[in-house]
Structures are given as structure tokens and as C-alpha cells.
Coordinates of C-alpha atoms and ligand atoms in Angstrom, one line a residue:
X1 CA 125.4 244.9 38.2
X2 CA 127.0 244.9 34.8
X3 CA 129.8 246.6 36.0
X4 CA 130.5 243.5 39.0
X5 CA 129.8 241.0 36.4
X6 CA 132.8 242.5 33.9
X7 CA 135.4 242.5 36.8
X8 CA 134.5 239.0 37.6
X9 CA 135.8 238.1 33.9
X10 CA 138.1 240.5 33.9
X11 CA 140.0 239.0 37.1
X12 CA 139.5 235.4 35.7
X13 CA 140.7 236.5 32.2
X14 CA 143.8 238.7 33.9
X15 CA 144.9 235.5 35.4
X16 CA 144.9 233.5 33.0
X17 CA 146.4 236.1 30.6
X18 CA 149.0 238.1 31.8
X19 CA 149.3 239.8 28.4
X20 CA 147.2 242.3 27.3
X21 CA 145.2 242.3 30.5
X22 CA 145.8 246.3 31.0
X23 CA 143.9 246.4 27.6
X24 CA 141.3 244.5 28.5
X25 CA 141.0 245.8 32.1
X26 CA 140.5 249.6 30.4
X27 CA 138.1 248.1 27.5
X28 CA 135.7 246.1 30.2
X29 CA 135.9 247.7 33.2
X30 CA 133.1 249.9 32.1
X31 CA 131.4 248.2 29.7
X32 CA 129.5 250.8 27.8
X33 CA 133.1 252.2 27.0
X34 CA 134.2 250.1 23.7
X35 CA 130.8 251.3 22.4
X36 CA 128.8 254.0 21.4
X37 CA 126.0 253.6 23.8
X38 CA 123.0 256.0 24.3
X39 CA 121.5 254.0 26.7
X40 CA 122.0 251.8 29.8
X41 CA 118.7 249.4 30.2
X42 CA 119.2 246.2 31.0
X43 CA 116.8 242.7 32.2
X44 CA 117.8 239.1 32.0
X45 CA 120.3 237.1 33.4
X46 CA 123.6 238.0 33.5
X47 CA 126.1 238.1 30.5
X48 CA 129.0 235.8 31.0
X49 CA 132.1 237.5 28.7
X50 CA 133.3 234.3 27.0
X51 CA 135.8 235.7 24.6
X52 CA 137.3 238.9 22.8
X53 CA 138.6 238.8 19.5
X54 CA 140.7 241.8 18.8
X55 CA 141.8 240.6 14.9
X56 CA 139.6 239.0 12.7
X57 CA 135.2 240.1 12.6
X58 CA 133.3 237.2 13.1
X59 CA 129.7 236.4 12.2
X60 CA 129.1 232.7 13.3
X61 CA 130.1 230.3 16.5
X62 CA 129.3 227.0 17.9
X63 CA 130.3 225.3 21.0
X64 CA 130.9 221.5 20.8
X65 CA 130.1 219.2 24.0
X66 CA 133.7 219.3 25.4
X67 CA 133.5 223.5 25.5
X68 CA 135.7 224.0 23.0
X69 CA 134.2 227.2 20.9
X70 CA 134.6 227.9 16.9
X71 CA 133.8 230.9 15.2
X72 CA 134.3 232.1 11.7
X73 CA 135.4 235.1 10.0
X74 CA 134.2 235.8 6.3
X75 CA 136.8 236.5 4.3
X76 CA 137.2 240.9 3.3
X77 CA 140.3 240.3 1.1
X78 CA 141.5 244.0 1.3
X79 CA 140.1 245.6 4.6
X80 CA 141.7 243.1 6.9
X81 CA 144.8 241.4 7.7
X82 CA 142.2 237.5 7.0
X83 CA 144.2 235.0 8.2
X84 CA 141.8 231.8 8.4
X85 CA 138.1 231.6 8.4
X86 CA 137.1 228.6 10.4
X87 CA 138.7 229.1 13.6
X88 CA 138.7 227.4 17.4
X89 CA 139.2 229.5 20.3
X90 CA 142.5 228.8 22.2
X91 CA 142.2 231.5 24.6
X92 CA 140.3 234.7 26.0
X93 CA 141.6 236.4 23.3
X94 CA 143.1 234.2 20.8
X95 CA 141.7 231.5 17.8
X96 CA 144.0 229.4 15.7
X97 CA 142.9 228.0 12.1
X98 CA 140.5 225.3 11.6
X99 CA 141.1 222.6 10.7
X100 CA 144.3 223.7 9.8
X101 CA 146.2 227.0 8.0
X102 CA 146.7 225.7 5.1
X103 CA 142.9 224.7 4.5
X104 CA 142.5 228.3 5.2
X105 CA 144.5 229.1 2.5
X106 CA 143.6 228.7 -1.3
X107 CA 146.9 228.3 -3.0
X108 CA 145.4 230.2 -6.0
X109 CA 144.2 233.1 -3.0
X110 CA 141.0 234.1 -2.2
X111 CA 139.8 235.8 -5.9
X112 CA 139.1 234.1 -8.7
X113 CA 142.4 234.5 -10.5
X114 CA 140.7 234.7 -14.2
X115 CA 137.7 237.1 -12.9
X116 CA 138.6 239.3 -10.2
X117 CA 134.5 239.8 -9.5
X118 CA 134.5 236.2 -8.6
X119 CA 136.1 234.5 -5.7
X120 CA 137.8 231.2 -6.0
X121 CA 136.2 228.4 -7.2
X122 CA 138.6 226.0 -5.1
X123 CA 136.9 222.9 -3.6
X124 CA 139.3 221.9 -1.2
X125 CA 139.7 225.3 0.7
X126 CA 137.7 227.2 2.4
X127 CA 137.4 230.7 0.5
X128 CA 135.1 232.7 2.8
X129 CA 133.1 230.8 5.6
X130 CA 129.8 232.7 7.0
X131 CA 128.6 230.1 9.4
X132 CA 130.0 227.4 11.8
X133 CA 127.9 224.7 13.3
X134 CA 128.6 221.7 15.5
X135 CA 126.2 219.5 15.0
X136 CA 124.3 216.7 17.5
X137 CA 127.6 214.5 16.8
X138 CA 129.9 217.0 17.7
X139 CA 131.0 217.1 14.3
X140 CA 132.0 220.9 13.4
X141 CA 130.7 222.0 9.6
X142 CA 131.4 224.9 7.7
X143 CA 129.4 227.2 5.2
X144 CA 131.4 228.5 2.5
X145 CA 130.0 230.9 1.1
X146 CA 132.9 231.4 -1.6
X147 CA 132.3 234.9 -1.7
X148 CA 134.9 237.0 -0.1
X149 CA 134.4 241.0 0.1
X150 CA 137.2 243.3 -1.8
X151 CA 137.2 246.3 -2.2
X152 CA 134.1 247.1 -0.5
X153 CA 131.8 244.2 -2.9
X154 CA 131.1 241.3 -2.0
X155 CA 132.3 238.8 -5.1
X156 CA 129.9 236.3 -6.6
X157 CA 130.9 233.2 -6.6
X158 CA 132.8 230.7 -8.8
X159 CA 131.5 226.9 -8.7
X160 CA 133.9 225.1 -5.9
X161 CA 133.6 228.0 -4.0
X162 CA 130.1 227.6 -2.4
X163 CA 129.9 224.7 0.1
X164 CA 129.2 222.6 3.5
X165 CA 132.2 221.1 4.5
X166 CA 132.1 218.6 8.0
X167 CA 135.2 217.9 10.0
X168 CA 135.4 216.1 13.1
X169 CA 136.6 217.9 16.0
X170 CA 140.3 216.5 14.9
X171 CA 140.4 218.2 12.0
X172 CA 139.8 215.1 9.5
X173 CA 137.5 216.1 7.3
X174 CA 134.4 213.4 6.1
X175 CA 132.2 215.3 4.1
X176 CA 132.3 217.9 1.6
X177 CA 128.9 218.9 -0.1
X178 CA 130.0 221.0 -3.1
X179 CA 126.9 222.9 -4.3
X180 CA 126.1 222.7 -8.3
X181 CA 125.3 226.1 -10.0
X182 CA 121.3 225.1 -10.3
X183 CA 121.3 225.0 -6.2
X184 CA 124.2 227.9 -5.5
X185 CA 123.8 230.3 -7.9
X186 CA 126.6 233.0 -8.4
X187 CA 125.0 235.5 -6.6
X188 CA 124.2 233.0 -3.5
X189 CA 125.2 233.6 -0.8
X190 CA 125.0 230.7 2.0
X191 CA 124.3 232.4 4.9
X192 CA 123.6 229.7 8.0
X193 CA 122.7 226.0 8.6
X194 CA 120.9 223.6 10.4
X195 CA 120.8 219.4 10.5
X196 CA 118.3 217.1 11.3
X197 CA 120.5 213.8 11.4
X198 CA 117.5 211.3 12.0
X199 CA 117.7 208.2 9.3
X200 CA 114.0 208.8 9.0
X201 CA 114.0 212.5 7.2
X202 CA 114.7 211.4 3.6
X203 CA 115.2 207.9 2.1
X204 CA 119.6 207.7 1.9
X205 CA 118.6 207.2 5.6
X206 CA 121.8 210.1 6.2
X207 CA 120.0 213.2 7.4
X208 CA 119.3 216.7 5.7
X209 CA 121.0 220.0 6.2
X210 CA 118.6 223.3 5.5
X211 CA 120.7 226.2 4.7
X212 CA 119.4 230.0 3.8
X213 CA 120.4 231.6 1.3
X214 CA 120.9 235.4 2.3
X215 CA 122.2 236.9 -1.0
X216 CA 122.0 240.6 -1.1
X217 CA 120.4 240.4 -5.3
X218 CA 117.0 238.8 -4.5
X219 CA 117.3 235.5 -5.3
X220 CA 116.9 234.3 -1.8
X221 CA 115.3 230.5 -0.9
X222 CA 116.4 228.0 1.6
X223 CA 118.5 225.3 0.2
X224 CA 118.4 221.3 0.9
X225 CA 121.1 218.7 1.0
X226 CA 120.2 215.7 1.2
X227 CA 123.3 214.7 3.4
X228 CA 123.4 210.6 2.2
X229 CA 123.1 211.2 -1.7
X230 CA 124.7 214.8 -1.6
X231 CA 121.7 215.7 -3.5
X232 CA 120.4 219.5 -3.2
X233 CA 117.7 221.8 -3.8
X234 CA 116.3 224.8 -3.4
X235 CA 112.6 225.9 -2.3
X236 CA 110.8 229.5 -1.7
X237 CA 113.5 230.7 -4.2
X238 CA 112.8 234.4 -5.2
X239 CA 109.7 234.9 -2.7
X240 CA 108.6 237.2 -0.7
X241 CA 109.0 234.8 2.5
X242 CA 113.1 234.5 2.0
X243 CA 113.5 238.0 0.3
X244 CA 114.2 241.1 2.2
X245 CA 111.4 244.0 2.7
X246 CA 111.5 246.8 0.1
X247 CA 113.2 250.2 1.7
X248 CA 113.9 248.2 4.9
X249 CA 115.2 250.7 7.2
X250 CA 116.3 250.3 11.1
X251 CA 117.0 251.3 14.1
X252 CA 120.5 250.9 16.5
X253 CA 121.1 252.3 19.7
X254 CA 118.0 254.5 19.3
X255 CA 119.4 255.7 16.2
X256 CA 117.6 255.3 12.7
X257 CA 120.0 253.4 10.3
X258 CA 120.7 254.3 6.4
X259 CA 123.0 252.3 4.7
X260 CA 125.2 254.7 2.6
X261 CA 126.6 252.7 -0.3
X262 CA 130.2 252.2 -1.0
X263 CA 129.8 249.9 -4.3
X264 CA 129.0 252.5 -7.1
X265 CA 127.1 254.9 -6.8
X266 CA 129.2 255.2 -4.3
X267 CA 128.1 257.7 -1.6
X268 CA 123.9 257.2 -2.2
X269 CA 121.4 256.4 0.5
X270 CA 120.2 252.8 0.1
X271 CA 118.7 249.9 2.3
X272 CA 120.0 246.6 3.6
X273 CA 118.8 243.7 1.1
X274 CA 119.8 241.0 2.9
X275 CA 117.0 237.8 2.4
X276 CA 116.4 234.6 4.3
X277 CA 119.4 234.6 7.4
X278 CA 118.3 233.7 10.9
X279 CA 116.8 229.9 10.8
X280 CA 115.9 227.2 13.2
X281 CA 114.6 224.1 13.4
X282 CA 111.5 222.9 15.5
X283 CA 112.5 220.6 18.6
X284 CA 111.0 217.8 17.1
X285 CA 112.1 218.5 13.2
X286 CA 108.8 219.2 11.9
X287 CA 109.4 222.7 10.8
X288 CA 112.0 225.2 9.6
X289 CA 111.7 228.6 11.2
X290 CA 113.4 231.6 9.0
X291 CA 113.6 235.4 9.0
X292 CA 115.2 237.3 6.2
X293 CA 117.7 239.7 7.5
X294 CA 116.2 243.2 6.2
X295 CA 112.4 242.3 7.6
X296 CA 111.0 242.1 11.0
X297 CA 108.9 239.4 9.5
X298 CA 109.4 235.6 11.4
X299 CA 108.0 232.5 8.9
X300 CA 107.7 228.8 9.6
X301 CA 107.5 226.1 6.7
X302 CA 106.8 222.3 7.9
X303 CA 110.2 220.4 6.9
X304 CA 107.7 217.6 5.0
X305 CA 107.3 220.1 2.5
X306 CA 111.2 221.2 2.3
X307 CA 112.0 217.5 2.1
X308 CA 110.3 216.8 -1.5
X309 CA 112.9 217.7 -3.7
X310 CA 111.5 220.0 -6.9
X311 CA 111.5 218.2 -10.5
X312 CA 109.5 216.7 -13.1
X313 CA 108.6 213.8 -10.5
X314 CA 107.3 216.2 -8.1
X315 CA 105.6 219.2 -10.4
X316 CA 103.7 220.5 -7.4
X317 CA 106.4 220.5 -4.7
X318 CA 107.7 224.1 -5.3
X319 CA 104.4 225.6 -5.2
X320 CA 103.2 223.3 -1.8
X321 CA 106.0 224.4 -0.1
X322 CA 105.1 228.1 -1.1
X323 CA 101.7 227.7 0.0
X324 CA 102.1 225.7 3.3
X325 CA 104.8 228.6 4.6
X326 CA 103.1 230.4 7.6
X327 CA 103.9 234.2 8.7
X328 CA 104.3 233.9 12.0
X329 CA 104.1 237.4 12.8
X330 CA 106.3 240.6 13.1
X331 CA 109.3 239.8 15.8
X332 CA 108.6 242.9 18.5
X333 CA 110.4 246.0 17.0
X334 CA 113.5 244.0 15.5
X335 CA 114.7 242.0 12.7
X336 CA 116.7 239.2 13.6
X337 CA 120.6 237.9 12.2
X338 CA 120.5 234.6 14.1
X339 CA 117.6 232.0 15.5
X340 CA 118.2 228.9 17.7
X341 CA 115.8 226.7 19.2
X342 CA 116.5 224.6 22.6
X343 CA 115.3 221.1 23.2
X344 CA 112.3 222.5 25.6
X345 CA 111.5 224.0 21.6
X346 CA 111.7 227.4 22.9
X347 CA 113.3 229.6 19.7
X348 CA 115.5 232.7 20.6
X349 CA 115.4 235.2 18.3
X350 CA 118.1 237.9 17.9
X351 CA 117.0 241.5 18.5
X352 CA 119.7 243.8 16.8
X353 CA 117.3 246.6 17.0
X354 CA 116.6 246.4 20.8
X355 CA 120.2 245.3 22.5
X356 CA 119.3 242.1 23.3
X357 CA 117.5 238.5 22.6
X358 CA 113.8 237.9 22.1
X359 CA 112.4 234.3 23.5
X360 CA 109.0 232.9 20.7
X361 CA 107.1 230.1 22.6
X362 CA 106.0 228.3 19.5
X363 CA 103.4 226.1 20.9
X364 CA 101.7 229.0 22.6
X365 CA 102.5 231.5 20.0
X366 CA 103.9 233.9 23.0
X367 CA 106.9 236.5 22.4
X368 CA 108.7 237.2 25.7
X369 CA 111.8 239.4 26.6
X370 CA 114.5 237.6 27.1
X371 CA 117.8 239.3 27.8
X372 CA 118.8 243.1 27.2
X373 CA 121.9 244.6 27.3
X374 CA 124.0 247.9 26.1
X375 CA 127.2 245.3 25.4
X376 CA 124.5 243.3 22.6
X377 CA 125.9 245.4 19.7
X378 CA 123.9 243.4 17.2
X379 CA 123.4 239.8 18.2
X380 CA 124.5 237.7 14.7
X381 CA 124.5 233.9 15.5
X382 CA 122.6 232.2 18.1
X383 CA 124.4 228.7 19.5
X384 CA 122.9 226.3 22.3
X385 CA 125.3 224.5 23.5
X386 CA 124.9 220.6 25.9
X387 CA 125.5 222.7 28.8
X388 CA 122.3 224.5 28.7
X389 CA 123.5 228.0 27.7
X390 CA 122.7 230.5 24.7
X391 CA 126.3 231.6 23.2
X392 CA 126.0 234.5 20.2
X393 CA 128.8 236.7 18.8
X394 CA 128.5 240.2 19.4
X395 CA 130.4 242.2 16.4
X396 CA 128.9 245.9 15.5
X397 CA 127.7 244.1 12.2
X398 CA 125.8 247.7 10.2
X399 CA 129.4 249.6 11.2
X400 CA 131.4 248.1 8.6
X401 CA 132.9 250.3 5.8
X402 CA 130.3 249.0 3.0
X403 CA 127.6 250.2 4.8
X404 CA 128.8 253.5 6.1
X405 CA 130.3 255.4 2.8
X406 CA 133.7 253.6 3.1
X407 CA 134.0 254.6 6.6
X408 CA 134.9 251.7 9.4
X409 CA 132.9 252.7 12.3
X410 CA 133.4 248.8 13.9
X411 CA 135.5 249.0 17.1
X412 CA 137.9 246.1 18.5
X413 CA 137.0 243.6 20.6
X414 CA 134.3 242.1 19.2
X415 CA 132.9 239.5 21.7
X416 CA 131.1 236.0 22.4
X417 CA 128.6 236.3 25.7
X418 CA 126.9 233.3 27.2
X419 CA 123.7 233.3 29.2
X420 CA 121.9 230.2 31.3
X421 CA 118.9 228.9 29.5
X422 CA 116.6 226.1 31.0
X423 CA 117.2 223.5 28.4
X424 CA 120.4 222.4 26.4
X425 CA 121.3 221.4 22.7
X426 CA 118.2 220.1 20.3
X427 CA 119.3 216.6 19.4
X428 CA 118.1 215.2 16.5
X429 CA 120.4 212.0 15.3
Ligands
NAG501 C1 125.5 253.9 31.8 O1 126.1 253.4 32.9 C2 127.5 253.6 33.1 C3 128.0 252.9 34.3 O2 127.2 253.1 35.4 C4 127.7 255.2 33.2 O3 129.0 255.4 33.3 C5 127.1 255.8 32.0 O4 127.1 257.2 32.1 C6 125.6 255.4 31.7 N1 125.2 255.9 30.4 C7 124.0 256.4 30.3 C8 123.7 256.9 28.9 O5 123.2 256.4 31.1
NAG502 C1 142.7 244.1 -3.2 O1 143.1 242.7 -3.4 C2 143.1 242.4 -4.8 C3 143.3 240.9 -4.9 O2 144.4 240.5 -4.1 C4 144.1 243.2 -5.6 O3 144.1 242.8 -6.9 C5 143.8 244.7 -5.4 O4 144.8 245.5 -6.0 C6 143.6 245.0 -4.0 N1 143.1 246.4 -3.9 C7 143.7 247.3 -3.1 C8 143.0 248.6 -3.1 O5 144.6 247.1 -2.3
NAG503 C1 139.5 211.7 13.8 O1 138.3 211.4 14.4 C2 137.5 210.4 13.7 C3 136.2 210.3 14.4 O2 136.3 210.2 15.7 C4 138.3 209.1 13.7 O3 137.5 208.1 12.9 C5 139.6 209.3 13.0 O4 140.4 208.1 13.0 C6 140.4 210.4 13.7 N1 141.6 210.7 12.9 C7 142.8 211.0 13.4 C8 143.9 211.3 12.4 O5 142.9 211.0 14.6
NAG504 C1 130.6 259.8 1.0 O1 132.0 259.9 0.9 C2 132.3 260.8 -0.1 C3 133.8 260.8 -0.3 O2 134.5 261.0 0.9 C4 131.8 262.2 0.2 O3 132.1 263.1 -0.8 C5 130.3 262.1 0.4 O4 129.8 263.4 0.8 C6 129.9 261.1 1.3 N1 128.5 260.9 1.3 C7 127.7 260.9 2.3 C8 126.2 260.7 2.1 O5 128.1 260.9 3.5

């Protein structure tokens, strides 16, 4: 059935593409082939091969109303040819810059040119971009994280550098939310966003954005912009909620998974760190769902809570939030590096661990199966789109040289699938 389901792309995508369909045909005409796979289950409906990106390695995507797709690419200064990273897909195989090369392009590059530990601290670039989201306006934003990888380390980052910049769809740019040191820290590292654009969530009557902070050195939270004043914060900083589990160790393709470390000491055993990743808004707005990356471990915080901004006006607000954040629960035998919620409120729940995508029934508390598949080489980012399908990037995410003694074990294409879900894009505006 897999195999039926690939030539169907595969014929579509040969017409279309004359060139480098012999590639493609001998990459996807078995689809175990491009990937080490020890086993063939499968449930769900079908996988529907969107794209194949055979250049750049990309975490994030969205898919506005009209179909278009864009993905991004964080930035690995040495490792990879990084041309752009906010792109929009022009073909089965190909992306272009977005919103334009030369956005993509710090004139001072993509290190800080006075600290090579730091990248750029350039405000009106995009250094290195982990997450892409079209929000309920079709209006695409990007996450910078400013914190491009060289040399096998991720840099911290210089003020400019960390970001959510909006465009609309042609390229003209309205809003650019450059976070303050006290909100970014150097070592944050701005990992995924959502918005709830209702005038009613905070007074400037503009919406919020919630954004996690992922950062490998602890000091994990989830971060809030206030998107009328440009006014941020930060709440569940440094927890045990948004921080990673001690000596988290997993499992891929039924194999158990040690991170080998190529930042010095090079060549020890270690564990992923990774904090608060995955996150999703409720349906209705009314609460933030989160997973840090290195925990099976899903949370929920009521948004009322994230929305009080921490300060001598509110003394208590940290410590509420804290204490009103519920554990919902471990996430069936997998941690998670995307969540996405529907309008029908169902939440979908990447499962790197298991191949596939987990569906959590909030209301009733129920975890279901929801798709599984040998192609599902670590799920990262989750996207509903208006046309009532679940898109996420496929892209081999623990084979990348700094996790694997130096040693790229990642091999081209990475993909985007899509699969039919019964309810469309949460709209909150
Ligand atoms: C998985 O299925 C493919 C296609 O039928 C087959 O070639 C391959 O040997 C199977 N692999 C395993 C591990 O069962
Ligand atoms: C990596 O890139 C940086 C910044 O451009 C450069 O200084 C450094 O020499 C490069 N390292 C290698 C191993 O190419
Ligand atoms: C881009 O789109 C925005 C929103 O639709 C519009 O206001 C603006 O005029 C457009 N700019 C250009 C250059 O087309
Ligand atoms: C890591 O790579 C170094 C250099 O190639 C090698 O000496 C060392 O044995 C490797 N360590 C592990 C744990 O594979």
C-alpha cells in the first residue's frame, strides 16, 4: 500500500518534473530505501509525499490558505552550503528565499564579526530561523533564533539576533518583534510559536504570540509578546515543566539513542537537553500545551496565567503561572518535536520514537494512534492547514553530525507528508 501510494507521487511528480525524476523514481519507489529501516508497520491514512528537499535541512513549515508551503532551514554556517532560511516552496523539489535573498543574507554574515561564539546581532536579517508560521491571517512569521551552528556549536546569541518577524505573503514585512536580553537571553534559543490574534487576549487589543524557548543550557520558559505594545516576557523560566529530563535517553527505529558529543569533550556519551519545543494552543485559546524536547512529559498552563506579564505590579504572577501548570501525563512511549491542535481541539502530537503521530483528545483526556509509518524519520513540526490536512517535515533530526561524534548520518531528501484530518486550521482572530 505504501509502495502504490509512492508511485502515485512519483508519476505526478515525474510529470511535472522532467529533471531529476530518475533520482527520485530510485529514491521513492521503495520507500524504506532512503532510510535505515528495521521495520515495516504501518496504520493510518495514507501519506501524501508533498515535497523533497535535496539541499538545505529543515525543521519548520506552514501552509497558507492559497497552498503555498514555507519551510525553514536553521542556519549550520560550516556544514552546509545555507543559502536562505525562510523559504517558499516553488516546486516538488525546489524552495526559493523568503521574503527575498538578500533578507536572507546579513551583510556582516551569519557570526558575530567581533565574537565568533556569537551569531549576528543584525535586526534586519534573518540569521538563523527555527520556526515558520502562517498565522489565521495568512500572514507568514519567522522565529529567529540568531543562533546559527559552526563548527559543530550552536552560537549564543547577540541582541538583534533573536526575533519574530511577520511578512505578508508578498514579502512586505509589518512587524518585527526584536526580543530585549531580559526576555531572549544569550543562550535562548526560540524554538516555535503560536498566535492567538483575538483583541480580547491582552489590553493593546493586538493579540499575543507564545513562543518556547528550547535552549540546550537549562534556562528554558515559554516567552510572551504582547503583539500591540511589542512588550515580552517570560514565564516557567528554569523549571522543571520547560526543562528537559535529566539523562534523557531514546529510542529510533528500535534502536536506543546516545548522543555522542562533538562540542568538547568531544567524543563522550551525553544526552539530548533540549527544554520546552513542541507547543499548541487550545481551540478556544484558553490554554498553552508544551512538551520539552528531551522528556516524554506533555503539560498544559491556562493562557490567563501566561497573559499577566511578571513585575513589581504583578509579584505573584510568576509563581501562579508555576503553580496552575498541569502534567498532563507521559505521551505513549515518545517525546515529541512538534504539537498542533485542529479547530475540532483535537492536539497531534509528534511521536519521533514510534514512526509516526500520536492524536490527545483533550476534553476526554484520551491518547489514540494516529498515523504510523517507516517514511516518519522523526516528525519535527506539525502544520494544519484550511484544507483540513496535518503537514510535518520529516528530516532524520538525531543523525546530524553534533550528535553522532562529527559523523553525518542524515541522508538527502528530507521530506514534507500530508495526511486528511477531520477538521481544518484553529482560527483565533
Ligand atoms: C519492508 O517492506 C519492503 C517493501 O515491501 C520490503 O522490501 C522490505 O524488505 C521490508 N522490510 C522489513 C524490515 O520488513
Ligand atoms: C567556519 O566558518 C567560520 C565563519 O565564517 C570561519 O571563521 C571558520 O574558519 C570556518 N571553519 C571551518 C572549519 O571551515
Ligand atoms: C503587500 O500586501 C499587503 C497586505 O495585503 C498590502 O497592504 C501591501 O500593499 C502589499 N505590498 C505590495 C508591495 O504589494
Ligand atoms: C569519536 O571520534 C573520534 C575521532 O574520530 C574517535 O577517536 C572516537 O573513538 C569516537 N568516539 C566514539 C565514542 O565513537
Amino acid at each position: 500500500m505504501l509502495n502504490l501510494v509512492s508511485a502515485t507521487v512519483l508519476v505526478v511528480a515525474a510529470g511535472v518534473l522532467a529533471q531529476g525524476a530518475n533520482r527520485l523514481e530510485s529514491r521513492w519507489a521503495n520507500p524504506y530505501e532512503p532510510f535505515q529501516v528495521y521495520g515495516n508497520a504501518s496504520y493510518g491514512p495514507a501519506l501524501q509525499l508533498e515535497h523533497l528537499f535535496y539541499d538545505q535541512w529543515p525543521t519548520g513549515l506552514s501552509v497558507a490558505s492559497n497552498g503555498q508551503i514555507y519551510a525553514n532551514f536553521p542556519t549550520a554556517v560550516n556544514y552546509t552550503n545555507s543559502k536562505f532560511t525562510v523559504g517558499v516552496i516553488t516546486s516538488f523539489t525546489t524552495e526559493a528565499a523568503f521574503p527575498s535573498v538578500e533578507y536572507n543574507q546579513p551583510p556582516q554574515g551569519f557570526v558575530n564579526p567581533s565574537n565568533l561564539n556569537y551569531g549576528a546581532g543584525d535586526p534586519d536579517h534573518l540569521v538563523s530561523v527555527q520556526s515558520v508560521v502562517v498565522d489565521a491571517l495568512d500572514r507568514v512569521w519567522a522565529l529567529d533564533t540568531g543562533r546559527p551552528l559552526l563548527d559543530g556549536s550552536v552560537l549564543y546569541a547577540t541582541t538583534g539576533g533573536a526575533k519574530l518577524v511577520g511578512f505578508y505573503q508578498n514579502g512586505t514585512r509589518f512587524a518585527n518583534y526584536v526580543l530585549p536580553p531580559t526576555t531572549a537571553y544569550f543562550d535562548t534559543y526560540l524554538n516555535d510559536v503560536r498566535f492567538d490574534l483575538r483583541p480580547s487576549t491582552l489590553p493593546s487589543g493586538k493579540g499575543v504570540a507564545y513562543i518556547t524557548d528550547s535552549s540546550n543550557e537549562g534556562r528554558n520558559g515559554i516567552i510572551v509578546i504582547d503583539l500591540g505594545t511589542g512588550n515580552s516576557w517570560r514565564h516557567l523560566d528554569s523549571t522543571p515543566y520547560t526543562r528537559g529530563d535529566p539523562s534523557f535517553i531514546s529510542t529510533y527505529d528500535g534502536m536506543t539513542f546516545q548522543p555522542i558529543n562533538q562540542e568538547p569533550p568531544a567524543g563522550t556519551y551525553s544526552h539530548l537537553t533540549t527544554g520546552s519545543d513542541g507547543i499548541a494552543l487550545s481551540a478556544d485559546g484558553a490554554y498553552l500545551y508544551f512538551s520539552p524536547l528531551s522528556s516524554r512529559r506533555l503539560y498544559r498552563v491556562p493562557t490567563s496565567y501566561l497573559l499577566v506579564e511578571p513585575g513589581p505590579v504583578n509579584p505573584n504572577a510568576a509563581n501562579a503561572a508555576i503553580a496552575a501548570t498541569e502534567f498532563l501525563g507521559l505521551m505513549g512511549g515518545s517525546h515529541a518535536d512538534g504539537l498542533e491542535t485542529d479547530a475540532s481541539g483535537v492536539i497531534y502530537v509528534g511521536a519521533c520514537e514510534q514512526n509516526g503521530i500520536t492524536m490527545y483528545h483533550p476534553d476526554a483526556g484520551m491518547w489514540m494512534p494516529f498515523i504510523r509509518d517507516p517514511r516518519i524519520q522523526w516528525p519535527d513540526t506539525l502544520s494544519v492547514a484550511t484544507n483540513s490536512r496535518l503537514y510535518f517535515t520529516s528530516n532524520q533530526y538525531w543523525r546530524q553530525p553534533a550528535f553522532n561524534n562529527g559523523t553525518e548520518g542524515r541522508v538527502l531528501p528530507y521530506g514534507i507528508f500530508s495526511v486528511p484530518i477531520s477538521a481544518g486550521k484553529v482560527i483565533l482572530t
